GROMACS .gro file of C-alpha atoms in nm:
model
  233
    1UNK     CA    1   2.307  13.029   4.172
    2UNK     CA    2   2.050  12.773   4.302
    3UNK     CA    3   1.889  13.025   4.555
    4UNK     CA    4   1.829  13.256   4.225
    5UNK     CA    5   1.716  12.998   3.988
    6UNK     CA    6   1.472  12.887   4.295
    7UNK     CA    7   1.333  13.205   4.342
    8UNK     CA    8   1.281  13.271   3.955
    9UNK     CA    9   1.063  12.933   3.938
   10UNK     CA   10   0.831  13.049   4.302
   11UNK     CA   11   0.820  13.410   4.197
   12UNK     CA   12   0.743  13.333   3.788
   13UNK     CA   13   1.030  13.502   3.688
   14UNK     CA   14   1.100  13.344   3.357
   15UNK     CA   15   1.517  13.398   3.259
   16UNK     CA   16   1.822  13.238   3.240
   17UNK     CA   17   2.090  13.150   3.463
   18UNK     CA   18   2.461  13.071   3.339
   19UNK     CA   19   2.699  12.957   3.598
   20UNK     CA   20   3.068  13.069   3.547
   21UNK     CA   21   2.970  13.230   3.279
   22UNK     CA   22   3.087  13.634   3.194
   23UNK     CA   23   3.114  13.653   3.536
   24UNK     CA   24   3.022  13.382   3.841
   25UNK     CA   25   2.656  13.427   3.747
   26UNK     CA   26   2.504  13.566   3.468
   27UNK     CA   27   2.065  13.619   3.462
   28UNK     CA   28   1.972  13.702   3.090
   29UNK     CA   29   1.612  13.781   3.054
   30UNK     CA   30   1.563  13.803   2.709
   31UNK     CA   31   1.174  13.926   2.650
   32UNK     CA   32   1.220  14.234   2.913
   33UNK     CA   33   1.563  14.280   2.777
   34UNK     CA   34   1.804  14.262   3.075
   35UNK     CA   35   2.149  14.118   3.174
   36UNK     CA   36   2.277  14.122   3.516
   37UNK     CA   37   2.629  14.006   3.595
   38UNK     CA   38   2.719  13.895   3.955
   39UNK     CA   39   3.070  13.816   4.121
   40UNK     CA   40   3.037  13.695   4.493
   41UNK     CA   41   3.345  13.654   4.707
   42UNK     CA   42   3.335  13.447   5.015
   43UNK     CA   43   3.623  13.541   5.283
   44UNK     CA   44   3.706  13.532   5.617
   45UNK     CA   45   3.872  13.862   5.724
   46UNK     CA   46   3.923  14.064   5.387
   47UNK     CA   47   3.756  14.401   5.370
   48UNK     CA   48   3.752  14.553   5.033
   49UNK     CA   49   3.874  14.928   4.891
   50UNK     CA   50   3.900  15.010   4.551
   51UNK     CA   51   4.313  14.928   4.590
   52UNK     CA   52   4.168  14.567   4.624
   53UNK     CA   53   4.272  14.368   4.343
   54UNK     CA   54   3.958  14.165   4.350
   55UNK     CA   55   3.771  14.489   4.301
   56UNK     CA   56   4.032  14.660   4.036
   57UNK     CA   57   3.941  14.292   3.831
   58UNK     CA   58   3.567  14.305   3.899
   59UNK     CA   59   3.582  14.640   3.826
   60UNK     CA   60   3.740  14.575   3.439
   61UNK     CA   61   3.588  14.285   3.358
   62UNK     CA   62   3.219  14.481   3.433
   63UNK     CA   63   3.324  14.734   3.194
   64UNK     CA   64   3.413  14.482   2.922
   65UNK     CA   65   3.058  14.337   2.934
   66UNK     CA   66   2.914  14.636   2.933
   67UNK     CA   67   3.072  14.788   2.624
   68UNK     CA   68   3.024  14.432   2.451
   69UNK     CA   69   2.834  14.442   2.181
   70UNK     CA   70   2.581  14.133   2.266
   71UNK     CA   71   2.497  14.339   2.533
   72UNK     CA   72   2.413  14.666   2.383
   73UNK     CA   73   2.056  14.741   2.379
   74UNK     CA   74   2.013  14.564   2.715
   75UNK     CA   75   1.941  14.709   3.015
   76UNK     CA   76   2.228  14.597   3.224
   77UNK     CA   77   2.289  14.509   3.575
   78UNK     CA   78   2.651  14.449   3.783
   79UNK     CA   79   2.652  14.338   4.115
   80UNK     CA   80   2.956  14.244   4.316
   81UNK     CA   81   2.842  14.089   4.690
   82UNK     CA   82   3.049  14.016   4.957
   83UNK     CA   83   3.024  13.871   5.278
   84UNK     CA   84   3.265  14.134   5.429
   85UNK     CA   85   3.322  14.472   5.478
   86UNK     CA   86   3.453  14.792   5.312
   87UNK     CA   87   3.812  14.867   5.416
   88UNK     CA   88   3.889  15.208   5.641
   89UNK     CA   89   4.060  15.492   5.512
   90UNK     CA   90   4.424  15.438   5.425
   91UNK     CA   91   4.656  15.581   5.173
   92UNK     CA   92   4.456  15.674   4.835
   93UNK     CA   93   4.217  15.368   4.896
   94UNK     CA   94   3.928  15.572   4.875
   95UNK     CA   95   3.772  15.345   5.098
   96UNK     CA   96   3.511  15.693   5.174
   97UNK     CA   97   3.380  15.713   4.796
   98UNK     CA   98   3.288  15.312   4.801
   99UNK     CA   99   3.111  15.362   5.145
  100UNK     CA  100   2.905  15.651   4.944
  101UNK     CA  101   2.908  15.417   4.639
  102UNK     CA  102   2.704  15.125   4.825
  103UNK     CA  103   2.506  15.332   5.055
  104UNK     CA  104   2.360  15.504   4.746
  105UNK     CA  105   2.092  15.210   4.663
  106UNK     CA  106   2.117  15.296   4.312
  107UNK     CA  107   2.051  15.666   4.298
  108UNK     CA  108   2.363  15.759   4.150
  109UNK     CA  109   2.320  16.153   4.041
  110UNK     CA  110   2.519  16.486   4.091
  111UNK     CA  111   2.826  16.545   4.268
  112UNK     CA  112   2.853  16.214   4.368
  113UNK     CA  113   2.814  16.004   4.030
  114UNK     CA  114   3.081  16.240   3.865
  115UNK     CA  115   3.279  16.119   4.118
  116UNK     CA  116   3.224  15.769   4.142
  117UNK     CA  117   3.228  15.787   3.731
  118UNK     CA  118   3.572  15.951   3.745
  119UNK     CA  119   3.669  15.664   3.954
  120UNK     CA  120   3.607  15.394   3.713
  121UNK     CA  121   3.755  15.613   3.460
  122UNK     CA  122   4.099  15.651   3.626
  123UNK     CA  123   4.048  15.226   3.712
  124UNK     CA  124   3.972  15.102   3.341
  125UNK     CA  125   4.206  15.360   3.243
  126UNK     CA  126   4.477  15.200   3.412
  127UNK     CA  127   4.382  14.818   3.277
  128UNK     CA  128   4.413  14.958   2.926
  129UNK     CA  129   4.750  15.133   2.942
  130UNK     CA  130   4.887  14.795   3.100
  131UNK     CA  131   4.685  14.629   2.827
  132UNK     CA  132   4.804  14.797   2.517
  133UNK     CA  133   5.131  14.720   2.452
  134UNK     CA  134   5.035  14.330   2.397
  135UNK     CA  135   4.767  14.483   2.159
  136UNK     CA  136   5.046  14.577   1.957
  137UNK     CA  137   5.200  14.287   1.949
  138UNK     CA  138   4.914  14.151   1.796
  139UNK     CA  139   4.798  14.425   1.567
  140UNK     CA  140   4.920  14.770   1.600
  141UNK     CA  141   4.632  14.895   1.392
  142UNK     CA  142   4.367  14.788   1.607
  143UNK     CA  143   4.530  14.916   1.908
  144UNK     CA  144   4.592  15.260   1.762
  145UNK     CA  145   4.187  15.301   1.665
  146UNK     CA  146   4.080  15.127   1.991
  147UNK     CA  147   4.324  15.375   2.173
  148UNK     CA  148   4.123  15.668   1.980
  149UNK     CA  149   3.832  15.532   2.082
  150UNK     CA  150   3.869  15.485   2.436
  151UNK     CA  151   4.027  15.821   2.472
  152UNK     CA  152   3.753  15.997   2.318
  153UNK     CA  153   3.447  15.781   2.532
  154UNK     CA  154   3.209  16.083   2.640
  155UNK     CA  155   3.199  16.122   3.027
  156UNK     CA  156   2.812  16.023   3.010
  157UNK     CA  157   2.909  15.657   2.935
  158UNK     CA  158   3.122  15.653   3.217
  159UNK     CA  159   2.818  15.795   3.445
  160UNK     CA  160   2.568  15.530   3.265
  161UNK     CA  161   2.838  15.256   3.336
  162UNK     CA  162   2.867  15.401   3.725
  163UNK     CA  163   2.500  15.385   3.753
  164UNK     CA  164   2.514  15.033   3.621
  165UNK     CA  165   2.740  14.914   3.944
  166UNK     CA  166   2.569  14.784   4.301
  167UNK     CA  167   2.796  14.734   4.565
  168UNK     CA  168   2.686  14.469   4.857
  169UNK     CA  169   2.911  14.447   5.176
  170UNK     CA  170   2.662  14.222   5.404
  171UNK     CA  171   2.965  14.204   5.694
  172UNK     CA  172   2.904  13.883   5.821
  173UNK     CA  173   3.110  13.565   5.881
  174UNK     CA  174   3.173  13.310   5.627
  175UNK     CA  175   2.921  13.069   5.799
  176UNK     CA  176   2.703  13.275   5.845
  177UNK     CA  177   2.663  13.374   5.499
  178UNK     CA  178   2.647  13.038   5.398
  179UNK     CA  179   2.401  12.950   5.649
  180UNK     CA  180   2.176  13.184   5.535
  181UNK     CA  181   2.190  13.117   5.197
  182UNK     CA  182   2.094  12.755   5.255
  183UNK     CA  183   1.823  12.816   5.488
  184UNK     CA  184   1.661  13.059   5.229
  185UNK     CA  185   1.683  12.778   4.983
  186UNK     CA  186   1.533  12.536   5.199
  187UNK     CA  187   1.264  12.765   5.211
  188UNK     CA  188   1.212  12.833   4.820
  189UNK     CA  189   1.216  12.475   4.808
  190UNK     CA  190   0.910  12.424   5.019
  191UNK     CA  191   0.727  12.674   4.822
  192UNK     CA  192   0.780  12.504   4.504
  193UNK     CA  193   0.450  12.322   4.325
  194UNK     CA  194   0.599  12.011   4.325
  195UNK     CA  195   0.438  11.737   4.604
  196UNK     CA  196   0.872  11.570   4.629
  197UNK     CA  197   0.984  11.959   4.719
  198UNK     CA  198   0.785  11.877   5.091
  199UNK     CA  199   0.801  11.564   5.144
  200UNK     CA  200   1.131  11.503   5.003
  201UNK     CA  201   1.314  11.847   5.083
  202UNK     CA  202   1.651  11.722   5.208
  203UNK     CA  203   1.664  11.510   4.877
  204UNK     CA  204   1.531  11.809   4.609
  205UNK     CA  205   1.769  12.039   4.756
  206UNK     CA  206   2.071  11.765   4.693
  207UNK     CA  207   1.933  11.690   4.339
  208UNK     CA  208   1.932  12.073   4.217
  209UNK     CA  209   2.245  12.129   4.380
  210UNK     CA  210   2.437  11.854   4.188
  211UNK     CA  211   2.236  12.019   3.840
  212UNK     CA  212   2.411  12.355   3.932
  213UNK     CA  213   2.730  12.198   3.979
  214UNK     CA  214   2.689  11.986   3.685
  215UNK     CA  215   2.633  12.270   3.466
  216UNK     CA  216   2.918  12.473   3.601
  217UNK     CA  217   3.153  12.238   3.408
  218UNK     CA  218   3.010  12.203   3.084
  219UNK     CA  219   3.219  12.304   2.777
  220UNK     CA  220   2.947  12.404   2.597
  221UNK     CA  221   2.833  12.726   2.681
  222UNK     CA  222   2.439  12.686   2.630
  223UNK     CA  223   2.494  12.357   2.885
  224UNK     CA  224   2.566  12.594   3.147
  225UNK     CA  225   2.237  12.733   3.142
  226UNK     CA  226   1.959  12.674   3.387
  227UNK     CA  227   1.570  12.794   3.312
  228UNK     CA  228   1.252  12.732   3.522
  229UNK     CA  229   1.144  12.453   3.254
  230UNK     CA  230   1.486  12.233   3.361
  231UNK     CA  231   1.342  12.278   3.700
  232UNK     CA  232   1.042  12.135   3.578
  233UNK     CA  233   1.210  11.847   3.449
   0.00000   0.00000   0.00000
């Protein structure tokens, strides 16, 4: 979060950041119209396949932001990064069709985005079916029209929705990832137009790390937000 909200202040970018937020961070940039959703996972030895349960829940939660209705008209964005790797090929993992997925950089068309958008299909599919009997509970109505609804989703939403999906596997050790983040935002912080960001590095980077962490814990939901003007202040 702090190497983002660095490099929107050096490169002008002018959005805003919510930590733990929809999803672990959330960029809103309201005059272009765009909302990109991030979940990072940090471990030592996991490789990922779409069995993973991190990336069945990454996977559902995505599509519940994306059919949301503050979200509509926005041109949206999910991202899940890893520091590891893509599983191999066991069982019906499909750990082939993610490989594909992430090698793709974004150009998600014929045989292979039917595919991938069958995939989420059969995933979010799943989530609902397991969700929909405690939907009844609660109001059998509702659950019989959102049922309908989801049921009768045309396959070009799911392709739009696959489209809207990056996949990064950097395959790298935990430190190393870490490292690497903190050196680039040792950098941004040099390039900021503020004299204390060089000659007072060690102590800006300390002070805008405690802001992100301060914000992460806020009830309030517009506390958790971070824009270049706060980095101003």
């Amino acid at each position: 979060t702090l190497e983002i909200w660095l490099s929107n202040k050096v490169n002008s970018v002018d959005e805003n950041i919510y930590c733990e937020y929809e999803d672990d961070v959330f960029q809103q940039n309201i005059k272009e119209g765009k909302s990109k959703f991030t979940q990072l996972k940090l471990y030592g030895s996991k490789n990922f396949s779409f069995q993973s349960n991190e990336v069945f829940k990454a996977i559902t939660n995505f599509f519940s932001l994306f059919v949301k209705g503050e979200y509509k008209f926005d041109e949206i964005e999910f991202v899940f990064e890893t520091n590891t790797a893509i599983a191999g090929k066991y069982g019906g993992n499909d750990s082939e069709l993610l490989t594909e997925w992430a090698g793709n950089k974004g150009q998600l068309e014929g045989d292979l985005l039917k595919r991938c958008a069958a995939k989420l299909k059969s995933i979010v599919t799943e989530f609902v079916q397991e969700r929909l009997p405690e939907l009844i509970k609660v109001d059998k109505t509702l659950a019989q029209v959102a049922e309908l609804e989801f049921a009768n989703m045309p396959e070009v939403v799911w392709e739009n929705f696959a489209k809207s999906i990056k996949w990064i596997f950097n395959e790298e050790y935990p430190n190393d990832a870490i490292e690497k983040v903190n050196d680039s935002i040792k950098n941004l912080i040099k390039s900021l137009p503020f004299p204390s960001s060089k000659n007072q590095s060690e102590q800006a980077f300390t002070a805008l790390y405690y802001e992100v962490s301060e914000k992460m814990f806020q009830q309030d939901i517009g506390e958790r937000c971070l824009t270049p003007q706060r980095m101003d202040e």
